[in-house]
Short mmCIF file of C-alpha atoms and ligand atoms in Angstrom, two decimals:
data_model
loop_
_atom_site.label_atom_id
_atom_site.label_comp_id
_atom_site.label_asym_id
_atom_site.label_seq_id
_atom_site.Cartn_x
_atom_site.Cartn_y
_atom_site.Cartn_z
CA MET A 1 -17.89 147.56 282.93
CA ILE A 2 -21.39 147.85 284.13
CA LYS A 3 -23.62 149.58 281.51
CA ASN A 4 -26.79 151.40 282.49
CA ILE A 5 -26.57 151.00 286.30
CA ASN A 6 -30.27 150.94 287.36
CA ARG A 7 -30.55 150.12 290.89
CA ARG A 8 -34.02 148.33 290.51
CA ASP A 9 -32.60 145.85 288.00
CA TRP A 10 -29.64 145.51 290.46
CA LEU A 11 -31.70 144.91 293.31
CA LYS A 12 -33.73 142.37 291.20
CA SER A 13 -30.67 140.64 290.09
CA SER A 14 -28.99 140.75 293.37
CA LEU A 15 -31.61 138.86 294.93
CA VAL A 16 -31.51 136.05 292.22
CA ALA A 17 -27.85 135.82 293.11
CA ALA A 18 -28.68 135.94 297.15
CA GLY A 19 -26.79 133.19 298.67
CA GLY A 20 -23.84 133.56 296.14
CA LEU A 21 -19.94 133.97 297.02
CA ILE A 22 -19.84 136.13 300.13
CA ALA A 23 -16.38 137.79 300.04
CA SER A 24 -14.15 139.64 302.22
CA PRO A 25 -12.78 142.94 300.78
CA SER A 26 -9.79 143.18 303.08
CA LEU A 27 -6.61 142.29 301.11
CA ALA A 28 -4.36 143.27 303.87
CA PHE A 29 -1.59 141.24 305.33
CA ASN A 30 -1.87 142.21 308.52
CA SER A 31 -5.47 140.55 309.75
CA GLY A 32 -4.58 140.93 313.07
CA LYS A 33 -3.60 137.41 313.61
CA ASN A 34 -0.13 138.06 313.48
CA HIS A 35 0.87 139.88 316.85
CA SER A 36 4.72 140.31 316.33
CA LEU A 37 3.49 143.01 313.52
CA VAL A 38 4.01 146.46 314.89
CA PRO A 39 1.09 148.62 313.01
CA SER A 40 1.51 151.73 311.93
CA SER A 41 0.73 154.67 314.59
CA ILE A 42 -0.53 156.49 311.37
CA ILE A 43 -2.90 154.67 309.42
CA ARG A 44 -4.96 151.87 310.29
CA GLU A 45 -7.41 150.29 307.67
CA VAL A 46 -10.83 150.28 308.59
CA THR A 47 -12.28 146.99 307.41
CA PRO A 48 -15.98 146.12 306.84
CA SER A 49 -17.52 144.39 310.12
CA PHE A 50 -20.35 143.05 307.60
CA PRO A 51 -20.45 140.49 304.89
CA ILE A 52 -19.76 141.47 301.47
CA ASP A 53 -21.64 139.73 298.66
CA GLU A 54 -19.43 140.51 295.46
CA SER A 55 -22.40 139.90 293.30
CA ARG A 56 -24.06 143.09 294.54
CA ILE A 57 -21.32 145.23 293.79
CA LEU A 58 -22.09 147.83 291.11
CA ALA A 59 -18.80 149.87 291.08
CA ARG A 60 -15.70 147.68 292.08
CA LEU A 61 -13.11 150.50 293.13
CA ASN A 62 -11.65 149.00 296.27
CA ALA A 63 -8.51 147.32 294.81
CA ASN A 64 -6.80 149.61 292.52
CA GLU A 65 -7.75 147.20 289.28
CA ASN A 66 -7.93 148.27 285.72
CA PRO A 67 -11.44 148.35 284.70
CA TYR A 68 -10.37 147.89 280.84
CA GLY A 69 -8.10 145.16 280.82
CA PRO A 70 -6.90 142.43 279.70
CA SER A 71 -6.79 143.61 275.94
CA PRO A 72 -8.54 141.65 273.49
CA LYS A 73 -5.09 140.23 271.99
CA VAL A 74 -4.16 138.90 275.19
CA ILE A 75 -7.14 137.27 276.10
CA GLN A 76 -6.90 135.41 272.57
CA ALA A 77 -3.05 134.35 273.49
CA ILE A 78 -4.12 133.42 276.79
CA ALA A 79 -7.14 131.24 275.20
CA GLU A 80 -4.62 129.90 272.81
CA SER A 81 -2.12 128.82 275.48
CA VAL A 82 -4.72 126.80 277.76
CA SER A 83 -4.13 123.72 275.40
CA GLN A 84 -0.35 124.01 276.33
CA GLY A 85 -1.68 123.64 279.96
CA ASN A 86 0.39 120.29 280.09
CA ARG A 87 3.83 121.50 279.73
CA TYR A 88 5.97 123.81 282.12
CA GLY A 89 6.23 127.57 280.69
CA HIS A 90 10.16 127.85 281.02
CA GLY A 91 10.23 128.47 277.44
CA ASP A 92 7.78 131.67 277.63
CA ALA A 93 9.30 132.77 280.91
CA ALA A 94 12.64 133.08 278.97
CA THR A 95 10.95 134.70 276.24
CA LEU A 96 9.42 137.37 278.36
CA ILE A 97 12.28 137.78 280.33
CA THR A 98 14.42 138.69 277.14
CA MET A 99 11.68 141.06 276.13
CA ILE A 100 11.52 142.82 279.64
CA ALA A 101 15.48 143.09 279.89
CA GLU A 102 15.43 144.84 276.24
CA LYS A 103 12.54 147.06 277.41
CA GLU A 104 14.54 147.88 280.73
CA GLY A 105 17.84 148.29 279.02
CA VAL A 106 19.71 145.41 281.26
CA SER A 107 20.94 142.19 280.90
CA LYS A 108 18.57 138.93 281.39
CA GLU A 109 20.45 138.06 284.79
CA CYS A 110 18.98 141.25 285.94
CA ILE A 111 15.39 140.15 285.80
CA MET A 112 13.18 137.83 288.27
CA LEU A 113 9.98 136.86 287.38
CA GLY A 114 6.91 136.44 289.95
CA PRO A 115 3.33 135.57 290.04
CA GLY A 116 2.46 139.13 290.62
CA SER A 117 4.74 141.61 292.16
CA THR A 118 3.34 140.69 295.70
CA ASP A 119 5.27 137.39 295.37
CA LEU A 120 8.70 139.08 294.80
CA LEU A 121 8.01 141.60 297.35
CA GLU A 122 7.75 138.68 299.94
CA LYS A 123 10.61 136.78 298.63
CA VAL A 124 12.98 139.59 298.94
CA ALA A 125 11.56 140.21 302.57
CA ILE A 126 11.79 136.26 303.34
CA THR A 127 15.37 136.01 302.00
CA ARG A 128 16.46 139.46 303.52
CA PHE A 129 15.23 139.11 306.97
CA GLN A 130 15.80 135.36 307.93
CA HIS A 131 18.42 136.79 310.27
CA GLY A 132 16.63 139.86 311.72
CA GLY A 133 17.56 143.24 310.98
CA ASN A 134 15.64 146.53 310.32
CA ILE A 135 13.90 147.79 307.32
CA VAL A 136 13.26 151.29 306.63
CA SER A 137 10.18 152.64 304.83
CA ALA A 138 8.01 155.53 304.62
CA ASP A 139 4.63 155.54 306.59
CA PRO A 140 1.99 155.42 305.39
CA SER A 141 3.05 153.03 302.62
CA TYR A 142 2.40 149.89 301.11
CA MET A 143 2.78 147.44 304.03
CA SER A 144 3.77 144.23 302.12
CA VAL A 145 7.41 144.13 302.48
CA MET A 146 7.31 145.42 305.99
CA SER A 147 4.77 142.70 307.21
CA THR A 148 6.76 139.82 305.65
CA ALA A 149 10.00 141.48 306.81
CA GLN A 150 8.37 141.63 310.47
CA ALA A 151 6.93 138.28 310.29
CA MET A 152 10.28 136.86 309.88
CA GLY A 153 11.46 138.42 312.73
CA GLY A 154 13.03 142.04 311.25
CA LYS A 155 12.13 145.14 312.91
CA TRP A 156 10.36 148.33 310.97
CA LYS A 157 11.86 151.92 310.94
CA PRO A 158 8.95 154.02 309.72
CA VAL A 159 9.72 157.36 308.79
CA THR A 160 6.46 159.68 308.53
CA LEU A 161 5.71 161.25 304.84
CA ALA A 162 6.55 165.06 304.43
CA ALA A 163 3.93 167.25 304.52
CA ASP A 164 3.24 166.87 300.84
CA TYR A 165 3.16 163.33 301.24
CA SER A 166 6.42 162.88 299.38
CA HIS A 167 9.06 160.78 301.07
CA ASP A 168 11.24 162.09 303.81
CA LEU A 169 14.53 161.23 302.08
CA ALA A 170 16.69 163.15 304.64
CA GLY A 171 14.75 161.50 307.39
CA MET A 172 14.93 158.27 305.87
CA ARG A 173 18.69 158.48 305.37
CA ALA A 174 19.10 159.34 308.84
CA ALA A 175 16.96 156.21 310.10
CA ILE A 176 19.57 153.51 308.27
CA ASP A 177 21.89 152.10 310.65
CA GLY A 178 23.97 149.17 310.52
CA ASP A 179 21.34 146.66 311.39
CA THR A 180 19.32 147.84 308.51
CA ARG A 181 19.05 145.07 305.60
CA LEU A 182 16.75 147.11 303.27
CA VAL A 183 15.06 150.30 302.53
CA TYR A 184 11.55 150.11 300.80
CA ILE A 185 10.30 153.15 298.95
CA CYS A 186 6.98 152.90 296.98
CA ASN A 187 7.05 155.74 294.21
CA PRO A 188 4.14 156.83 293.22
CA ASN A 189 3.12 155.66 297.12
CA ASN A 190 0.02 153.63 297.97
CA PRO A 191 -2.51 154.56 299.73
CA THR A 192 -1.79 158.23 299.16
CA GLY A 193 -1.39 158.19 295.63
CA SER A 194 1.65 160.51 296.05
CA ILE A 195 5.06 161.19 294.48
CA THR A 196 8.49 161.85 295.42
CA GLU A 197 10.62 163.97 292.91
CA ALA A 198 12.51 161.59 290.47
CA GLU A 199 15.93 163.25 290.90
CA SER A 200 16.24 163.41 294.77
CA LEU A 201 14.96 159.91 294.82
CA LYS A 202 17.97 159.03 292.66
CA ASP A 203 20.42 160.92 294.59
CA PHE A 204 19.11 159.08 297.51
CA CYS A 205 18.96 155.73 296.26
CA ILE A 206 22.54 155.74 295.02
CA GLU A 207 23.82 157.00 298.56
CA ALA A 208 21.51 154.56 300.57
CA SER A 209 22.38 151.47 298.09
CA SER A 210 26.18 151.83 298.69
CA LYS A 211 24.98 150.63 302.38
CA VAL A 212 22.14 148.58 301.86
CA PRO A 213 19.93 147.23 299.01
CA VAL A 214 16.95 149.84 298.11
CA PHE A 215 13.78 148.70 296.99
CA VAL A 216 11.74 150.91 294.87
CA ASP A 217 8.38 149.43 294.25
CA GLU A 218 7.03 150.98 290.59
CA ALA A 219 3.40 149.26 290.66
CA TYR A 220 1.76 152.50 289.59
CA LEU A 221 4.73 154.17 287.15
CA GLU A 222 3.18 153.70 284.12
CA PHE A 223 0.41 156.16 284.85
CA LEU A 224 3.09 158.61 285.29
CA GLU A 225 3.41 161.41 282.71
CA ASN A 226 6.90 160.55 281.75
CA PRO A 227 7.40 157.27 283.28
CA GLU A 228 10.93 156.25 282.05
CA SER A 229 12.39 159.46 283.38
CA GLN A 230 11.02 158.80 286.72
CA SER A 231 11.83 155.02 287.37
CA MET A 232 15.19 154.20 289.29
CA VAL A 233 15.77 151.15 286.94
CA GLY A 234 18.63 153.18 285.38
CA LEU A 235 20.17 152.66 288.48
CA VAL A 236 20.40 149.39 288.02
CA ALA A 237 22.10 149.29 284.67
CA GLN A 238 24.73 151.42 286.52
CA GLY A 239 25.34 148.57 288.99
CA LYS A 240 23.63 150.08 292.03
CA ASP A 241 22.13 147.54 294.74
CA VAL A 242 18.75 148.70 293.90
CA ILE A 243 15.69 146.47 293.27
CA VAL A 244 12.67 147.74 291.17
CA ALA A 245 9.43 145.98 291.13
CA ARG A 246 6.77 146.20 288.37
CA THR A 247 3.71 144.43 287.84
CA PHE A 248 1.34 143.50 285.04
CA SER A 249 -1.73 144.25 287.84
CA LYS A 250 -2.20 147.53 286.94
CA ILE A 251 -1.67 149.24 283.66
CA HIS A 252 -1.78 146.12 281.72
CA GLY A 253 -4.97 144.92 283.45
CA MET A 254 -4.19 141.76 284.47
CA ALA A 255 -4.56 141.57 288.28
CA GLY A 256 -6.22 138.35 288.66
CA LEU A 257 -3.54 136.57 285.92
CA ARG A 258 -0.88 137.39 288.53
CA ILE A 259 2.29 138.37 286.94
CA GLY A 260 5.32 140.82 287.95
CA TYR A 261 8.86 141.22 287.84
CA ILE A 262 11.79 142.65 289.76
CA VAL A 263 14.96 144.15 288.00
CA ALA A 264 18.19 144.05 290.16
CA THR A 265 21.95 143.82 289.85
CA PRO A 266 22.76 139.87 288.54
CA GLU A 267 24.21 139.78 292.16
CA ARG A 268 21.19 140.54 294.04
CA ILE A 269 19.12 138.51 291.91
CA GLU A 270 21.29 135.44 292.26
CA SER A 271 21.18 136.11 296.26
CA ILE A 272 17.20 135.80 296.02
CA THR A 273 17.11 132.98 293.56
CA SER A 274 19.90 130.82 295.39
CA LYS A 275 17.15 130.74 298.05
CA VAL A 276 13.66 130.60 296.20
CA ARG A 277 12.64 129.76 292.94
CA SER A 278 11.57 132.15 290.29
CA THR A 279 9.73 130.88 287.16
CA MET A 280 8.39 127.78 288.89
CA GLY A 281 5.25 129.63 290.18
CA LEU A 282 3.99 130.79 286.76
CA CYS A 283 1.31 129.65 284.77
CA VAL A 284 1.74 129.67 280.81
CA THR A 285 -1.64 131.44 280.62
CA SER A 286 -0.13 134.60 282.56
CA LEU A 287 3.38 134.37 280.68
CA LYS A 288 1.66 134.01 277.23
CA GLY A 289 -0.66 136.83 278.11
CA ALA A 290 2.30 139.27 279.57
CA ILE A 291 4.07 138.72 276.48
CA ALA A 292 1.10 139.75 274.49
CA SER A 293 0.53 142.49 276.64
CA MET A 294 4.04 144.00 276.41
CA LYS A 295 3.14 144.60 272.50
CA GLU A 296 -0.07 146.58 272.90
CA SER A 297 1.45 150.18 273.56
CA ALA A 298 -1.95 151.44 272.17
CA PHE A 299 -3.67 149.84 274.33
CA LEU A 300 -1.67 150.75 277.63
CA GLY A 301 -1.83 154.22 276.20
CA GLN A 302 -5.78 154.14 276.28
CA CYS A 303 -5.82 152.85 279.70
CA LYS A 304 -3.49 155.67 281.01
CA SER A 305 -5.42 158.43 278.92
CA GLN A 306 -8.88 156.99 280.35
CA ASN A 307 -7.49 156.62 283.81
CA THR A 308 -5.92 160.34 283.55
CA GLU A 309 -9.49 161.74 282.27
CA CYS A 310 -11.47 159.73 285.33
CA ARG A 311 -9.14 160.98 287.95
CA GLU A 312 -9.56 164.55 286.90
CA TYR A 313 -13.10 164.03 286.95
CA VAL A 314 -13.34 162.44 290.34
CA ALA A 315 -10.97 165.21 291.77
CA SER A 316 -13.12 168.17 290.48
CA GLU A 317 -16.35 166.56 291.70
CA ILE A 318 -14.95 165.76 295.14
CA ILE A 319 -13.08 169.30 295.43
CA ASN A 320 -16.37 170.89 294.22
CA LEU A 321 -18.07 169.29 297.37
CA GLY A 322 -15.48 170.55 299.34
CA TYR A 323 -13.07 167.97 300.12
CA ASN A 324 -9.72 167.84 299.48
CA PRO A 325 -7.98 164.90 297.90
CA ILE A 326 -4.29 164.32 297.92
CA PRO A 327 -3.22 164.89 294.34
CA SER A 328 -3.08 161.64 292.69
CA TYR A 329 -0.23 160.00 290.04
CA THR A 330 -1.94 156.84 290.20
CA SER A 331 -5.05 154.83 289.44
CA PHE A 332 -6.92 155.69 292.67
CA MET A 333 -7.44 158.92 295.05
CA ILE A 334 -7.83 159.24 298.63
CA PHE A 335 -9.30 162.16 300.52
CA PRO A 336 -10.70 162.79 304.03
CA ILE A 337 -14.23 162.29 304.88
CA ALA A 338 -16.47 164.01 307.23
CA MET A 339 -18.18 161.08 308.60
CA ASP A 340 -17.67 157.74 310.59
CA ALA A 341 -15.34 155.50 308.10
CA LYS A 342 -17.21 152.55 309.37
CA VAL A 343 -20.66 154.12 308.78
CA PHE A 344 -19.67 155.42 305.29
CA MET A 345 -18.27 152.45 304.20
CA LYS A 346 -21.54 150.32 304.92
CA SER A 347 -23.47 152.89 303.22
CA MET A 348 -21.43 153.07 300.14
CA TYR A 349 -21.49 149.02 300.09
CA ASP A 350 -25.25 149.20 300.70
CA GLU A 351 -25.49 150.84 297.39
CA GLY A 352 -23.03 148.54 295.81
CA VAL A 353 -19.78 150.91 295.71
CA GLY A 354 -16.97 149.19 296.65
CA ILE A 355 -14.36 151.64 298.25
CA ARG A 356 -11.66 151.39 300.90
CA THR A 357 -11.50 153.33 304.11
CA TYR A 358 -8.80 154.27 306.45
CA GLU A 359 -8.21 156.14 309.68
CA MET A 360 -4.97 158.34 308.79
CA TYR A 361 -3.68 161.43 310.90
CA ASP A 362 -6.29 161.07 312.86
CA LYS A 363 -9.39 161.49 310.45
CA PRO A 364 -11.50 159.23 308.52
CA TRP A 365 -10.50 158.56 304.72
CA CYS A 366 -12.11 157.46 301.47
CA ARG A 367 -9.61 155.44 298.75
CA VAL A 368 -11.39 155.10 295.24
CA SER A 369 -10.00 153.42 292.47
CA MET A 370 -10.09 154.35 289.01
CA GLY A 371 -13.09 152.37 287.18
CA THR A 372 -14.69 153.23 284.14
CA HIS A 373 -16.36 156.82 283.77
CA GLU A 374 -19.88 155.34 284.19
CA GLU A 375 -18.72 153.72 287.49
CA LEU A 376 -16.90 156.87 289.09
CA GLU A 377 -20.32 158.83 287.68
CA TYR A 378 -21.89 156.41 290.10
CA PHE A 379 -19.36 156.67 293.04
CA VAL A 380 -19.96 160.32 292.73
CA GLU A 381 -23.59 160.15 293.07
CA THR A 382 -23.65 157.54 295.74
CA PHE A 383 -21.22 159.39 297.59
CA LYS A 384 -23.13 162.70 297.64
CA LYS A 385 -26.33 160.61 298.81
CA VAL A 386 -24.51 158.75 301.74
CA THR A 387 -22.89 162.20 302.78
CA LYS A 388 -26.06 164.20 301.96
CA ALA A 389 -24.21 166.73 300.14
C1 PLP B 401 2.16 149.43 295.59
C2 PLP B 401 1.80 148.09 295.18
N1 PLP B 401 2.75 147.39 295.35
C3 PLP B 401 2.48 146.00 294.81
C4 PLP B 401 0.96 145.61 294.79
C5 PLP B 401 0.75 144.29 294.52
O1 PLP B 401 0.54 144.10 293.10
P1 PLP B 401 0.54 142.71 292.45
O2 PLP B 401 0.88 141.42 293.23
O3 PLP B 401 -0.74 142.33 291.89
O4 PLP B 401 1.56 142.36 291.41
C6 PLP B 401 0.00 146.62 294.77
C7 PLP B 401 -1.24 146.06 294.56
O5 PLP B 401 -1.95 147.20 294.65
C8 PLP B 401 0.63 147.89 295.06
O6 PLP B 401 -0.20 148.88 295.24
#
């Protein structure tokens, strides 16, 4: 967290840090180098055309990170685990799998761990699209699975989100055909932050999974009011061919520690782990950290309430300025801006505010992640300055 942001101090310290690490904020898979990827016709990320010096960022609001984590107990568990770094973490992986299985109400054979859910999104795509086929998903959505599926030789069948930015389930049902190898649903969705109603989604998953596996990415689930009732994980316990992905990167505040998991039927997990390894990619540090974090319900609850409070603050400020954010159920918010996306992004970064920009539905948009309240106040102040509000 950045305390008492003072532009003069920042400029002074950034001069000292000049020549430090230059980083690109683009986290996108599709850097433009893989020409076989079909881009969305609705959304295009506007990536910076200037070098980014991370040491000059005062408010890092571009990657949906949790500004509060990891919890002090997780940090302690990780520090204590470092001395065990000479050993593989298979025992810790087994402990974590047992804890997750208990929490999700499924057997241990239903859990696969990975270094972040990205690893599992990609492994599912790699193992499903070795022999082509197509993937049905919403557009715009989180592109990880679709990018890997296409890179493997699969075809993407995008279905435009409904007018309220929920999944068009009828459209997705109609898009599934004999060549469909996977359906991908991101709920709540990134980058729109929007939600698809749980009961209709359950009906969709039950029907679609009788034909083809349905992958439901629940990276932001824990930010919802009643997360358990909105998860699709219960369908796995009922034996449906549904794959649910979760991550320790968001509510647990462990993005840089890289750990996540999927829940699926034992047969579906077996079909993946017969081709790629599961726990071999994990560090004892992240395993011990995740085990500790699973017991941190008070900390996780605090992260959620602070996130909600910050989201309400940003929404009200942005709405007061005359903008129209998509109602968000996540740890980020997106809204159309009235200025060229590249110019806006450069102006925000020049003031030390990291955000993401998109061209979506033929308009420029700003996506801002929920940082601390102080960072978001600075975001609002900078936004007003840059847009001359
Ligand atoms: C919807 C969604 N899924 C998956 C991920 C990947 O998360 P990680 O690999 O850190 O678990 C992200 C990251 O922002 C995301 O927004």
